[in-house]
Tab-separated table of C-alpha atoms and ligand atoms in Angstrom:
chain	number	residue	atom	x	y	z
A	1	UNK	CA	0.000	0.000	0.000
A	2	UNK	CA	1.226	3.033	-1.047
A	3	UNK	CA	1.267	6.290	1.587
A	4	UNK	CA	-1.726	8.007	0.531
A	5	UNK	CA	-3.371	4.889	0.238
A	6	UNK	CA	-2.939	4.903	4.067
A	7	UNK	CA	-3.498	8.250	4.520
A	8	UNK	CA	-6.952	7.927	3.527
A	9	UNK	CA	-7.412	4.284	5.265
A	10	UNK	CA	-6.616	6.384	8.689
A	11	UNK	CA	-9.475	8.494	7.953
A	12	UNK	CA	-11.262	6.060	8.389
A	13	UNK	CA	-10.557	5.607	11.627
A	14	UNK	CA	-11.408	8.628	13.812
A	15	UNK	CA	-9.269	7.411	17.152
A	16	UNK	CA	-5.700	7.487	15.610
A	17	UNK	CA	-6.280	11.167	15.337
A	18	UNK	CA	-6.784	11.313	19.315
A	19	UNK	CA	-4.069	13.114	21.141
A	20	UNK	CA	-2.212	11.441	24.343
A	21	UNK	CA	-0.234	13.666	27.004
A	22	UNK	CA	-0.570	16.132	23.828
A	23	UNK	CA	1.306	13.721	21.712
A	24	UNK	CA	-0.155	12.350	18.570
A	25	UNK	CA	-1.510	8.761	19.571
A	26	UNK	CA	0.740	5.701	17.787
A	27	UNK	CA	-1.511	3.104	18.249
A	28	UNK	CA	0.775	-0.763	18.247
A	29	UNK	CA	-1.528	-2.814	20.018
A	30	UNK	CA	-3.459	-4.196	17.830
A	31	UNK	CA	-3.567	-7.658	19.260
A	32	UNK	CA	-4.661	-6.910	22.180
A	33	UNK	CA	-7.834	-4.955	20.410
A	34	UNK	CA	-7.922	-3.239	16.985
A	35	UNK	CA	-9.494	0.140	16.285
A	36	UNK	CA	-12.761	0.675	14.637
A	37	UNK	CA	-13.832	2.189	11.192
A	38	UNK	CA	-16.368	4.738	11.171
A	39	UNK	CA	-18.486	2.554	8.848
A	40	UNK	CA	-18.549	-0.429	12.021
A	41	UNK	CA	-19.567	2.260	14.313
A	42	UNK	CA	-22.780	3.558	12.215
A	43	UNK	CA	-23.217	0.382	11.313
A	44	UNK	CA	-24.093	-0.057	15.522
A	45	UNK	CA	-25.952	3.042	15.586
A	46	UNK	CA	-28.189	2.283	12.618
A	47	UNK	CA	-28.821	-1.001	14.256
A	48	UNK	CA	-29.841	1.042	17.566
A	49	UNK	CA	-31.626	3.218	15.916
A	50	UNK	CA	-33.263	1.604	13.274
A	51	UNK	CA	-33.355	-1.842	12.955
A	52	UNK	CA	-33.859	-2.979	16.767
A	53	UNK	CA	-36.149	-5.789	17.517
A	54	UNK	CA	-35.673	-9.165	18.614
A	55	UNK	CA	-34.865	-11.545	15.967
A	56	UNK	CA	-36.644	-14.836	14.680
A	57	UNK	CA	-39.451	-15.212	16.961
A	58	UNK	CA	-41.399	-11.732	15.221
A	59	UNK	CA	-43.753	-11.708	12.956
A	60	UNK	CA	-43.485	-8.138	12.527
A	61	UNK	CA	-41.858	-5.793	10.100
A	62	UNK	CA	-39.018	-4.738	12.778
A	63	UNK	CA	-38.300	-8.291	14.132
A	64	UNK	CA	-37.919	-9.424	10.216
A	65	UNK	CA	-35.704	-6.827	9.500
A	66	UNK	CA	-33.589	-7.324	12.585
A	67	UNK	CA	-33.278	-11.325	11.644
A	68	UNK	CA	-32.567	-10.819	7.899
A	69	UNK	CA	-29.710	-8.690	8.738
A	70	UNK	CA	-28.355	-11.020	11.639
A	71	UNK	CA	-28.306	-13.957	9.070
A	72	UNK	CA	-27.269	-11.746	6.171
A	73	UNK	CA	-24.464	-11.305	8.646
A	74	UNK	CA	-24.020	-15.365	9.104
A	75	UNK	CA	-23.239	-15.532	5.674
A	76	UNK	CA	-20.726	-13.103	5.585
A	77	UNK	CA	-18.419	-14.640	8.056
A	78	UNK	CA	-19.150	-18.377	6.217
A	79	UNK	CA	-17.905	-16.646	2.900
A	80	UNK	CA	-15.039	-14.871	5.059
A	81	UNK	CA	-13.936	-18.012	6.353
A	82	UNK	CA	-14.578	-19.951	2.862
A	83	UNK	CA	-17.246	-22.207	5.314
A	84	UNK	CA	-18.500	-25.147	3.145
A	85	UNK	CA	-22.562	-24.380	5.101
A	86	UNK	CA	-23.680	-20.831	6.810
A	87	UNK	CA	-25.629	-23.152	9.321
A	88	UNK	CA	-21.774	-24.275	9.950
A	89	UNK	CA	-20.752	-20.460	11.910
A	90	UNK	CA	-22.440	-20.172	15.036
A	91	UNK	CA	-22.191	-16.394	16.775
A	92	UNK	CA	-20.614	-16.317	20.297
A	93	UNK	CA	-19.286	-13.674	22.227
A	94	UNK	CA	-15.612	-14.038	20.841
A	95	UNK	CA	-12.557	-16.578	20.428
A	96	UNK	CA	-12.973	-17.337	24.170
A	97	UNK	CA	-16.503	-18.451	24.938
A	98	UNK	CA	-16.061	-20.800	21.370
A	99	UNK	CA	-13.225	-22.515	22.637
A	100	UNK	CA	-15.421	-23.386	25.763
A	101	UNK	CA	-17.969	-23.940	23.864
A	102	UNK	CA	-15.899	-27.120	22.125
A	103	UNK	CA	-14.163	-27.818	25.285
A	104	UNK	CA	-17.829	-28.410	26.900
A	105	UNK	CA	-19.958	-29.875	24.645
A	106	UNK	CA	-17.255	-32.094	22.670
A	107	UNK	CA	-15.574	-33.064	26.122
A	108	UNK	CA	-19.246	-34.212	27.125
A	109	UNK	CA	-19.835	-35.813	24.155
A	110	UNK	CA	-16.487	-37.654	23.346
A	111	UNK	CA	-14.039	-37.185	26.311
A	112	UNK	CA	-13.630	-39.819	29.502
A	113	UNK	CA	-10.775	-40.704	32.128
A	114	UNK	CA	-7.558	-41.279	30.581
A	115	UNK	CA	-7.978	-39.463	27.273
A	116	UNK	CA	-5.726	-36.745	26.247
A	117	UNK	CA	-5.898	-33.462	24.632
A	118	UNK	CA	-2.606	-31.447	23.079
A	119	UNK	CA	-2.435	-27.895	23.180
A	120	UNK	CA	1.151	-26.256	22.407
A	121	UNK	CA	3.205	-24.048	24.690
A	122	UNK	CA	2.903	-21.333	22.690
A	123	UNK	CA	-1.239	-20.859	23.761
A	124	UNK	CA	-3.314	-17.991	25.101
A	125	UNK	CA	-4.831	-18.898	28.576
A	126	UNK	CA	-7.948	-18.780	26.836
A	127	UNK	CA	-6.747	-21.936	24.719
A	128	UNK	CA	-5.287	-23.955	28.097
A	129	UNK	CA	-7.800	-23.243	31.058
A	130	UNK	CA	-10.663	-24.452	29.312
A	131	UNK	CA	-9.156	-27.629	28.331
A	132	UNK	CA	-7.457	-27.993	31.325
A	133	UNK	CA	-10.947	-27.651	33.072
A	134	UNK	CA	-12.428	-30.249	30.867
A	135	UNK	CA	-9.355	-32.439	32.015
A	136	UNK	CA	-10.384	-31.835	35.705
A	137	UNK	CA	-13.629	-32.717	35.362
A	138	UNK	CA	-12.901	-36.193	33.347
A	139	UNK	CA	-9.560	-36.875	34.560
A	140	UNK	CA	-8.139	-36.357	31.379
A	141	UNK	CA	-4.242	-35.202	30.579
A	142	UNK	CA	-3.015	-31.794	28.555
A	143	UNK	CA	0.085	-32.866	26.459
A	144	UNK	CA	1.932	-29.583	25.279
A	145	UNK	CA	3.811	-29.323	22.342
A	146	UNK	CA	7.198	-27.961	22.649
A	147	UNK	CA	8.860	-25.358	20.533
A	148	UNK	CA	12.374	-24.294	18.900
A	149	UNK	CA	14.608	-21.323	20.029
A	150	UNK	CA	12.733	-18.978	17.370
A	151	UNK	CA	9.663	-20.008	18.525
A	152	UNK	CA	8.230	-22.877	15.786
A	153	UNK	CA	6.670	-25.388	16.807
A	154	UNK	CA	8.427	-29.176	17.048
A	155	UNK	CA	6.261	-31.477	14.734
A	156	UNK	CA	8.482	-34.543	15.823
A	157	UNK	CA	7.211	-34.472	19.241
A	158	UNK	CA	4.055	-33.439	18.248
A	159	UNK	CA	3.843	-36.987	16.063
A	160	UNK	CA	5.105	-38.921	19.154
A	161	UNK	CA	2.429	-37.186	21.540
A	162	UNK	CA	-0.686	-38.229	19.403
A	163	UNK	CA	-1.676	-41.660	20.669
A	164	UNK	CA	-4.809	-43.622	20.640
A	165	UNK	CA	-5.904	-41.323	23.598
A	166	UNK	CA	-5.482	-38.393	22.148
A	167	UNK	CA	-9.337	-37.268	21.717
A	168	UNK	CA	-8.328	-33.788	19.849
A	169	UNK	CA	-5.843	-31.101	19.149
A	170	UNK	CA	-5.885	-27.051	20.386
A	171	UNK	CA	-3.577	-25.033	18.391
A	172	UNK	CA	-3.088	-21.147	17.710
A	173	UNK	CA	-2.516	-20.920	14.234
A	174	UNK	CA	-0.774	-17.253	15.122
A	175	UNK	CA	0.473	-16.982	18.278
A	176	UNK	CA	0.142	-13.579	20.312
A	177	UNK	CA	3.095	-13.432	21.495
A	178	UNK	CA	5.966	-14.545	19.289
A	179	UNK	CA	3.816	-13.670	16.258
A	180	UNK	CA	5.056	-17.254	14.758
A	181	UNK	CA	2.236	-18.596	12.016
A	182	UNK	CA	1.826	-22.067	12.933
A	183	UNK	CA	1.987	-25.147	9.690
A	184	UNK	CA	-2.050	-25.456	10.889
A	185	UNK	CA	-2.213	-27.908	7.475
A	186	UNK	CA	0.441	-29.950	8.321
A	187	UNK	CA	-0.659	-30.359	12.368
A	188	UNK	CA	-4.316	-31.268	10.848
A	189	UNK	CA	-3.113	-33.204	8.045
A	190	UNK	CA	-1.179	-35.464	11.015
A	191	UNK	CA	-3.976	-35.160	13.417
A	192	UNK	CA	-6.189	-36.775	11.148
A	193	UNK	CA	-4.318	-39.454	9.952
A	194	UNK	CA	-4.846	-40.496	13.726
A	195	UNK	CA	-8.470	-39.651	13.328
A	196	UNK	CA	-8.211	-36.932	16.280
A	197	UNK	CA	-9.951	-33.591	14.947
A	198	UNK	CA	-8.449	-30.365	15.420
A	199	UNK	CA	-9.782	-26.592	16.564
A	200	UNK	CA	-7.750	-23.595	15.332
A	201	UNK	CA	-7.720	-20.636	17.551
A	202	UNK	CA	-7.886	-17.901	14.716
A	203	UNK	CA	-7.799	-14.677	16.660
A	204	UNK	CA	-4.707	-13.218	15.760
A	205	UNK	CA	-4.933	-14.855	12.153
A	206	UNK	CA	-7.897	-13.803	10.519
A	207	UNK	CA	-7.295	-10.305	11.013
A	208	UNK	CA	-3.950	-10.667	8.739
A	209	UNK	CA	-3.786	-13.628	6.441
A	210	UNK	CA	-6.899	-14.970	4.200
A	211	UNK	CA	-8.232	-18.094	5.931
A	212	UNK	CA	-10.144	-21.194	3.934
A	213	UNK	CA	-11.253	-23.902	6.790
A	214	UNK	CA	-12.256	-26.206	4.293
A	215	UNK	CA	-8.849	-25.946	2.634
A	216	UNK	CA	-7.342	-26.244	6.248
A	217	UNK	CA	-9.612	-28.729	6.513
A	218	UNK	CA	-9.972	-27.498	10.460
A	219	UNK	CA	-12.457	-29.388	12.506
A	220	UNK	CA	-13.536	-26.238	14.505
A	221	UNK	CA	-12.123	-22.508	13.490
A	222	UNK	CA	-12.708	-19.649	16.022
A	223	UNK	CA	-12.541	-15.669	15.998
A	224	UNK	CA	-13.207	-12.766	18.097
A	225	UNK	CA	-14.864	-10.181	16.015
A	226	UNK	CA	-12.911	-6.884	17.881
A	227	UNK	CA	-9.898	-8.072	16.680
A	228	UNK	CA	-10.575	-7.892	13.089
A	229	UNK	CA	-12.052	-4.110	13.493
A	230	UNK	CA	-15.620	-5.215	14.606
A	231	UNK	CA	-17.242	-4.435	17.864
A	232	UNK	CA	-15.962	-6.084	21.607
A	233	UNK	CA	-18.732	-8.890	22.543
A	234	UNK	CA	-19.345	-11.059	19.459
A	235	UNK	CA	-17.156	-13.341	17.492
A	236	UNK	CA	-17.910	-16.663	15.876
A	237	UNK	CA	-17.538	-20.640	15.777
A	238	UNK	CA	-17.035	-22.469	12.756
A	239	UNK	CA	-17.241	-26.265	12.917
A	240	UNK	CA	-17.497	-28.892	10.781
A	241	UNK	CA	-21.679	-29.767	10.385
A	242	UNK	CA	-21.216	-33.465	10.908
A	243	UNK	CA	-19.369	-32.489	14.546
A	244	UNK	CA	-21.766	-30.062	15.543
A	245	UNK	CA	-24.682	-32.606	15.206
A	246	UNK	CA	-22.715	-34.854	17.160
A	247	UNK	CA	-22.165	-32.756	20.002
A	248	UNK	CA	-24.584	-31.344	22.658
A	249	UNK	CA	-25.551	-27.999	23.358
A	250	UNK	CA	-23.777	-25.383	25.467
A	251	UNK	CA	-26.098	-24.004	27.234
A	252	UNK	CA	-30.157	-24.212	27.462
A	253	UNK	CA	-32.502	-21.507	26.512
A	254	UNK	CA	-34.558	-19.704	24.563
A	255	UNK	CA	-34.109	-19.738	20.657
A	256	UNK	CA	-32.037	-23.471	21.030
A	257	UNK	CA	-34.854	-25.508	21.656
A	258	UNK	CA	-37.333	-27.241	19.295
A	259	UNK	CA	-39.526	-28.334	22.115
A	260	UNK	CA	-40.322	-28.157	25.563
A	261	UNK	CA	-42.144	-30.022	27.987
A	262	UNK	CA	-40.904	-30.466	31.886
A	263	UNK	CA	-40.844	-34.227	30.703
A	264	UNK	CA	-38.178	-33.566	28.114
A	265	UNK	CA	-36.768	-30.852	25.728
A	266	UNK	CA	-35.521	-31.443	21.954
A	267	UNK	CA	-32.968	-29.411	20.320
A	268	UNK	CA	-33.216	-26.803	16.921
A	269	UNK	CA	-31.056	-27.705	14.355
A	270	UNK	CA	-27.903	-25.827	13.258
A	271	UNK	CA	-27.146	-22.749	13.769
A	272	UNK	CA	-29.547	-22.058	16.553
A	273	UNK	CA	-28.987	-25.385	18.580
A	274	UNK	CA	-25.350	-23.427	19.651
A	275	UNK	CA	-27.056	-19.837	20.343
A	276	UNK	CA	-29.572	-19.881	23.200
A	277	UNK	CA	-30.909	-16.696	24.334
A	278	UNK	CA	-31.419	-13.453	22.568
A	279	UNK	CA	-27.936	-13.325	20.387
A	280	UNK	CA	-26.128	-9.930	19.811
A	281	UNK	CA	-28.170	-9.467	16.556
A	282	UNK	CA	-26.147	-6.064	16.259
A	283	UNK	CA	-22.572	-6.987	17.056
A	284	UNK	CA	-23.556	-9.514	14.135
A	285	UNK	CA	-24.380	-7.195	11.825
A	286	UNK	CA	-21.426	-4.507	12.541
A	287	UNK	CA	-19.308	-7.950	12.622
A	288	UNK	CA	-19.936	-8.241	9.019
A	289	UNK	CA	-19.340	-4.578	8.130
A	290	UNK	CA	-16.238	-4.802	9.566
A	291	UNK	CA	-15.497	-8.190	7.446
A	292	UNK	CA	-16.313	-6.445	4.397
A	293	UNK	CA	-13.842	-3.428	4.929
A	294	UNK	CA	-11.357	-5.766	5.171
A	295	UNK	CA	-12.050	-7.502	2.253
A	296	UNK	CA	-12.376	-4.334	0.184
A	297	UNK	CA	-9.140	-3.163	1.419
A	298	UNK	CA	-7.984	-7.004	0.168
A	299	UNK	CA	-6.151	-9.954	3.059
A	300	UNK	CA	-3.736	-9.898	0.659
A	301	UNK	CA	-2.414	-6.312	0.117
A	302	UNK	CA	-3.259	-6.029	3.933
A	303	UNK	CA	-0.702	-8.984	4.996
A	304	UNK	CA	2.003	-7.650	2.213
A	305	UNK	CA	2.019	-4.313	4.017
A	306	UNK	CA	1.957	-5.355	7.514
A	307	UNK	CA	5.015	-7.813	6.711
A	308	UNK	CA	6.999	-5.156	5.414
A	309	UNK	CA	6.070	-2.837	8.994
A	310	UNK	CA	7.256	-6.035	10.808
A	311	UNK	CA	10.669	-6.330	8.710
A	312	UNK	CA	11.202	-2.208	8.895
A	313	UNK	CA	10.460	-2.322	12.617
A	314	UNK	CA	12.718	-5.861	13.162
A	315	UNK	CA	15.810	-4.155	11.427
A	316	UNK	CA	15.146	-0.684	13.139
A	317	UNK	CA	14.928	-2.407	16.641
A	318	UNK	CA	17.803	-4.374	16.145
A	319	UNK	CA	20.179	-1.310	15.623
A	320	UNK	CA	19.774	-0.563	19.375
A	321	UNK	CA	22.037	-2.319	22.218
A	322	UNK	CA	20.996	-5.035	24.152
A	323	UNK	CA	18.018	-5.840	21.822
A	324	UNK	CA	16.609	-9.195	22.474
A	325	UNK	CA	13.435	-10.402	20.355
A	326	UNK	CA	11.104	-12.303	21.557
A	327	UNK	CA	10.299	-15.070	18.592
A	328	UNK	CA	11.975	-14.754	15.019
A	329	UNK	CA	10.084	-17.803	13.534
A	330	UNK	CA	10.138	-17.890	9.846
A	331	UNK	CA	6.560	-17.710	8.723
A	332	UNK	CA	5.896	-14.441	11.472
A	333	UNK	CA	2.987	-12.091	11.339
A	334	UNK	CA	3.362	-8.297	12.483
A	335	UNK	CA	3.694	-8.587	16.247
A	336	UNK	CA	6.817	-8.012	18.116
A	337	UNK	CA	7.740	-8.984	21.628
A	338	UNK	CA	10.878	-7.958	22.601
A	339	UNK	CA	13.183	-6.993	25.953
A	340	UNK	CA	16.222	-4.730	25.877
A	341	UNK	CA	18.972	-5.343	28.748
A	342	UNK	CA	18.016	-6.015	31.715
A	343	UNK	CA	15.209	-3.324	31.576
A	344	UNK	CA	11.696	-4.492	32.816
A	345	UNK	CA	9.096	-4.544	29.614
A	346	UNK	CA	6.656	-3.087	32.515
A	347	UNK	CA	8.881	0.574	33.071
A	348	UNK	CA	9.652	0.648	29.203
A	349	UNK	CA	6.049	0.586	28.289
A	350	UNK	CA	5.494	3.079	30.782
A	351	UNK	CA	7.600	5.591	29.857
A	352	UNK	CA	6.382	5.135	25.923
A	353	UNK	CA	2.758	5.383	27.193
A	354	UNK	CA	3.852	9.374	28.117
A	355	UNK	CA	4.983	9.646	24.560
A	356	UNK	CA	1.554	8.386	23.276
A	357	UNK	CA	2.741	5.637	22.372
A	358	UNK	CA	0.621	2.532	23.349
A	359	UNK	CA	2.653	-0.990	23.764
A	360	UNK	CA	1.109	-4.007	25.833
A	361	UNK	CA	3.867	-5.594	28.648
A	362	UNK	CA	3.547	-7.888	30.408
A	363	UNK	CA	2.594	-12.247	29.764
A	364	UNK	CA	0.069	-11.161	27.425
A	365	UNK	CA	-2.545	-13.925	28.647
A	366	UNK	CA	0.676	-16.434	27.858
A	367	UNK	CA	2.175	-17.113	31.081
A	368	UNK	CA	3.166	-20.579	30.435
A	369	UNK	CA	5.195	-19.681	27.129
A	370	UNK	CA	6.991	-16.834	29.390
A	371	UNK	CA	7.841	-19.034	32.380
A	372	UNK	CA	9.120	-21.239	29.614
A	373	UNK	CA	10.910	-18.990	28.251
A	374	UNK	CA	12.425	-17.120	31.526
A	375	UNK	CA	11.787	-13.900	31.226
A	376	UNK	CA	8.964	-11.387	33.357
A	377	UNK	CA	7.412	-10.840	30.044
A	378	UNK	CA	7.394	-8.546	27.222
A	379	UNK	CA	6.895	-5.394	25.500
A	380	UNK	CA	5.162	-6.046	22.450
A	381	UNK	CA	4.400	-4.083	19.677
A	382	UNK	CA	1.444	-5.042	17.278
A	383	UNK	CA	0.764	-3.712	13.755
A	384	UNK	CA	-2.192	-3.411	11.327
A	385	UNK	CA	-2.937	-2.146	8.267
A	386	UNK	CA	-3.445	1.761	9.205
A	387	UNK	CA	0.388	1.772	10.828
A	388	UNK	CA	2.897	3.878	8.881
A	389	UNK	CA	6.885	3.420	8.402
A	390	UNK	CA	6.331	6.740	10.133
A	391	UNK	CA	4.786	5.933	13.388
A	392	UNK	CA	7.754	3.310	13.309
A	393	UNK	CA	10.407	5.843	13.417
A	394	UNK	CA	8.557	7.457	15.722
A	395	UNK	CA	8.416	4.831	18.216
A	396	UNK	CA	11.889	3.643	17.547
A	397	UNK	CA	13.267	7.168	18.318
A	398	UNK	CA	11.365	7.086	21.391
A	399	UNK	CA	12.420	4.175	22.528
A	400	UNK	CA	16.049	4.284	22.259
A	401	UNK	CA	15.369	7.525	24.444
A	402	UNK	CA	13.344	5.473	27.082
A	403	UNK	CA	16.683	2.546	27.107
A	404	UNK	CA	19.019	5.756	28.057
A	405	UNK	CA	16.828	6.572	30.445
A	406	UNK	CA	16.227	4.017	32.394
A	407	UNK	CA	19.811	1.901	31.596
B	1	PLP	N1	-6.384	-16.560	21.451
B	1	PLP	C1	-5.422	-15.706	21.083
B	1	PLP	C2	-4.277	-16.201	20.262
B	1	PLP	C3	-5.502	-14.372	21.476
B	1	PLP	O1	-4.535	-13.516	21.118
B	1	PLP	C4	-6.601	-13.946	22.246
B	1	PLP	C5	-6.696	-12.554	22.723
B	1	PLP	O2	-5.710	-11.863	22.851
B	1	PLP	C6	-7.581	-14.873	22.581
B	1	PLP	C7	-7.440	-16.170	22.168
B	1	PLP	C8	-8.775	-14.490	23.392
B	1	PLP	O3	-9.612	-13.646	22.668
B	1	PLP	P1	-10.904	-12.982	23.330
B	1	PLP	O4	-10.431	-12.350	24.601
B	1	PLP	O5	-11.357	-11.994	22.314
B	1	PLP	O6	-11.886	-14.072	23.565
């Protein structure tokens, strides 16, 4: 993308022109949440104000309205995700409630004392604790795939952990901290050659690199709609029809149900069987505006510019003494964790926070993969598309200011 071309993408976005301590803002932490188009945000407030009634159980004009757009929006992230069946995306609040979701109903379903579930060491909490839970309750074991100095994954022990208890496979296919994108076709080409299906925690992929589950041929595929520019609270599920029929609902409620007696209750089919209760029929819709920015703007031309942010930034950081980063993995998306010295991550994102520049520190939700790695965390710097070479300079400037400071 060429500079006016991002010139006129930031206009989109009303925030990066905020000022912080009377700096200009340089927003780089876009993995923990991305900022918001103006089109998602009056995409909300036309939903508020005039398209809001409860969806599929209306008969009137409002209620109709309201539904088409929520399933309009269904079909969007099925085409976004190359889904084989809309009825195959199911709307939950974000990347965390779906992995529950699976962990629940497909530990009910298929899990039991002695089985064994893989995860890597490389996984947001939000990918360990709920299997970890399900292995509580069932007596179960979490196997962890191990990983190489730059932060790739080891397939060999991967291969030697599946076994004939291994009931199915958790893996980031970007991770959050070291930015490494993760061979997800090669884990669920081996994972299924032992039968055992696999979920792909998406979050920090779809928002950079085009994603086809059926290519992937991924079992389960989840996203959290805020960071790919849509709205906090919604996200969304993908999973393979023929597992969704085969395991129960997550919770009981309104809209799930096909029946109900107090003697028994049967189940709606797919989607709805996965959505009980009112859903967020307008964190769907704004969902799917964001979706289409993104694909007007093109995953392509978006993950060609980002790359060359993370190489500019990578060779920039590395000019300054005592520069340590955190994950230089081969196939890498644009997020860099690094340390300098013996300087805590905590006191240099301080200090760039009263030069508006926002950083996360810290384990970033990881804190297995840091104790592993024994350090007290990070700072880490995440790009998307509206970042400039510019903003890089910026913060690079200001940070070799910050290391004299506090070295
Ligand atoms: N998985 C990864 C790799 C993440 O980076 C995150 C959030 O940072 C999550 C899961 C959890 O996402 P959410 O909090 O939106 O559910």
């Amino acid at each position: 993308m060429d500079k006016l071309e991002i010139q006129h993408i930031r206009t989109d976005f009303p925030i990066l022109e905020e000022k912080v301590y009377n700096k200009d803002l340089i927003y780089f932490d876009n993995g923990a949440t991305t900022q918001k188009p103006r089109c998602v945000v009056e995409k909300i407030e036309e939903g508020y104000y005039h398209l809001n009634a409860n969806i599929h159980r209306g008969v009137h004009y409002l209620s109709q309205k309201a539904t088409e757009a929520h399933e309009a929006a269904r079909t969007t992230v099925a085409d976004f995700l190359h889904a084989g069946k809309r009825e195959e995306i199911i709307f939950t609040r974000g990347t965390t409630e779906a992995i529950n979701l699976v962990a629940t109903s497909f530990g009910e379903a298929f899990c039991h004392e002695g089985d064994e579930v893989i995860v890597s060491v490389m996984e947001h909490h939000s990918n360990i604790v709920p299997w970890q839970m399900l292995c509580e309750r069932k007596g179960m074991k979490l196997r962890v795939i191990p990983m190489n100095e730059w932060g790739e994954l080891d397939l060999d022990v991967f291969k030697s952990l599946l076994n004939e208890h291994t009931k199915i496979v958790s893996i980031a296919h970007v991770s959050n901290v070291l930015g490494t994108i993760n061979p997800v076709s090669e884990i669920i080409r081996i994972a299924h050659a032992k039968n055992v299906p696999v979920l792909v925690d998406g979050a920090q992929a779809v928002p950079h690199i085009p994603v086809n589950v059926v290519e992937l041929d991924a079992d389960f595929y989840v996203f959290s709609g805020h960071k790919i520019y849509g709205p906090t609270g919604i996200g969304a599920l993908y999973g393979k029809s023929d597992w969704l029929n085969a395991i129960p609902p997550y919770q009981g409620g309104g809209e799930m149900i096909a029946t109900v007696t107090f003697e028994k209750t049967t189940y709606n089919e797919l989607p709805f069987k996965f959505e009980a209760g009112t859903p967020d029929y307008i964190g769907s819709t704004a969902l799917a505006e964001a979706l289409r920015y993104v694909q007007n703007i093109g995953l392509d031309k978006i993950a060609a510019h980002e790359h060359e942010l993370l190489i500019y930034c990578t060779e920039k950081l590395l000019e300054i003494d005592g520069m340590r980063i955190i994950g230089t993995a081969k196939e890498k998306s644009s997020v860099i964790s690094f340390l300098v010295g013996n300087i805590h991550p905590y006191d240099l994102g301080m200090l760039l926070d009263k030069l508006g520049i926002a950083v996360r520190t810290g384990h970033h939700c990881a804190q297995p993969l840091i104790d592993s790695l024994e350090i007290p965390g990070t700072v880490r710097a995440s790009f998307a598309f509206y970042n400039t070479k510019e903003e890089i300079d910026t913060f690079v400037t200001a940070l070799k200011r910050v290391v004299t400071m506090l070295s």
